[in-house]
Coordinates of C-alpha atoms in Angstrom, one line a residue:
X1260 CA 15.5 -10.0 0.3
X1261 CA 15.2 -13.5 2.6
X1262 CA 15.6 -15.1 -1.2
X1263 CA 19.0 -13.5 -1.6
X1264 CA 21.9 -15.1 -2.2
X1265 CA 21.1 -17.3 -5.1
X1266 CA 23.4 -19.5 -6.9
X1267 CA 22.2 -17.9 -10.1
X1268 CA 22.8 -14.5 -11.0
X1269 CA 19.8 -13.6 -13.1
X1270 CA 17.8 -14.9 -9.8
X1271 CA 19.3 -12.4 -7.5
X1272 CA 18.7 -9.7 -10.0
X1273 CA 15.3 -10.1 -10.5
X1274 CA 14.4 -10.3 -6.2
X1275 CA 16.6 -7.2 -6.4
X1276 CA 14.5 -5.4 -8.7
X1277 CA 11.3 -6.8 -7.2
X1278 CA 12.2 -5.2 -3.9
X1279 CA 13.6 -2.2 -5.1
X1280 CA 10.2 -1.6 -7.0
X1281 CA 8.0 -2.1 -3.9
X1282 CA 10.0 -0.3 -1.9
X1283 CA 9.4 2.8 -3.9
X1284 CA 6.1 2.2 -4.9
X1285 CA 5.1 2.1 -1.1
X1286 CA 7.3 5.6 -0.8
X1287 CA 5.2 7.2 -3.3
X1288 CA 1.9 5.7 -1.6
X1289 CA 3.3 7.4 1.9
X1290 CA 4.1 10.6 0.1
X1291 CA 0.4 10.8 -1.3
X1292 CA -1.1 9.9 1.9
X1293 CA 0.4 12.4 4.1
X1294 CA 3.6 14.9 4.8
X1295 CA 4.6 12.2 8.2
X1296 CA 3.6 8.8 6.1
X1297 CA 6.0 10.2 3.6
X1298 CA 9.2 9.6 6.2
X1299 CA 7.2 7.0 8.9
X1300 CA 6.9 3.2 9.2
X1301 CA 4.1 2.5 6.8
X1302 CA 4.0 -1.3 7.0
X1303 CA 2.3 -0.9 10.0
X1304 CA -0.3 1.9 9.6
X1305 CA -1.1 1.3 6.0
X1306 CA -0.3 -2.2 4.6
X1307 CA -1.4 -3.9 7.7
X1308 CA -4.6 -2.2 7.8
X1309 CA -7.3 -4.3 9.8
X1310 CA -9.6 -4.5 6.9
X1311 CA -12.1 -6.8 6.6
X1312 CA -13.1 -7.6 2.6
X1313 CA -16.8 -8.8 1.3
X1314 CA -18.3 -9.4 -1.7
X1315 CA -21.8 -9.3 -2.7
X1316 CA -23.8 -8.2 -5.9
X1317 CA -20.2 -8.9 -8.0
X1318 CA -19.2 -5.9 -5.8
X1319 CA -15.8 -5.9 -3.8
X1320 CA -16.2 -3.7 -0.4
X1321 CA -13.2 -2.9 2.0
X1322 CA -14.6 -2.3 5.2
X1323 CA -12.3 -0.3 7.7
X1324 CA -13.0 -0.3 12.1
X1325 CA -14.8 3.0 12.5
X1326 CA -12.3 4.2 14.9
X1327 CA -9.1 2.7 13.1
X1328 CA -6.0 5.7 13.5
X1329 CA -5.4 5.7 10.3
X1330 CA -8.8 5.4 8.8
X1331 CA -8.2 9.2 7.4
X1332 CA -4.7 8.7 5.9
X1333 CA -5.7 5.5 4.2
X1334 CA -8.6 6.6 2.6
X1335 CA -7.0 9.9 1.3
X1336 CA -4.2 7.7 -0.7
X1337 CA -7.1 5.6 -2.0
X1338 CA -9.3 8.9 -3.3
X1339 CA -5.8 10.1 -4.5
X1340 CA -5.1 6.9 -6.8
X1341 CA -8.4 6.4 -8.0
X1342 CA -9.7 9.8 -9.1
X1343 CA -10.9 10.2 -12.0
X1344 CA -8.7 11.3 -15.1
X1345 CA -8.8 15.3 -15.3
X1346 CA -10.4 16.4 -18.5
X1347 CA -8.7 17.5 -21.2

């Protein structure tokens, strides 16, 4: 929203949108995570996770700190988006 006002419509309309999208997109990734991320703050226990990324063998690894708070939330909304399709 720091982009808004524009001097051109179509501009504001479009950093509208974009904002309006992430803000519910991050709504739905608190509601899948857990019943208090689904009404908390979650820029600051899941977006600015203290993650550390590597890459090795064409392999991407996220590793978390063993003892992070939020370590179980986190990786419950990542098993949650990247499960497998159910069969059919």
């Amino acid at each position: 929203m720091a982009h808004l006002p524009s001097g051109h419509f179509h501009a504001n309309a479009a950093w509208l949108i974009l904002w309006a999208m992430a803000y519910n997109l991050l709504r739905a990734a608190g509601a899948l995570t857990s019943a208090f991320h689904a009404k908390a703050t979650l820029r600051s226990h899941l977006v600015q996770d203290p993650a550390r990324i590597t890459r090795s063998a064409r392999r991407v690894t996220l590793h978390l700190p063993r003892n992070w708070r939020w370590q179980k939330a986190w990786t419950h909304l990542f098993d949650t988006v990247h499960r497998p399709p159910e069969p059919a």
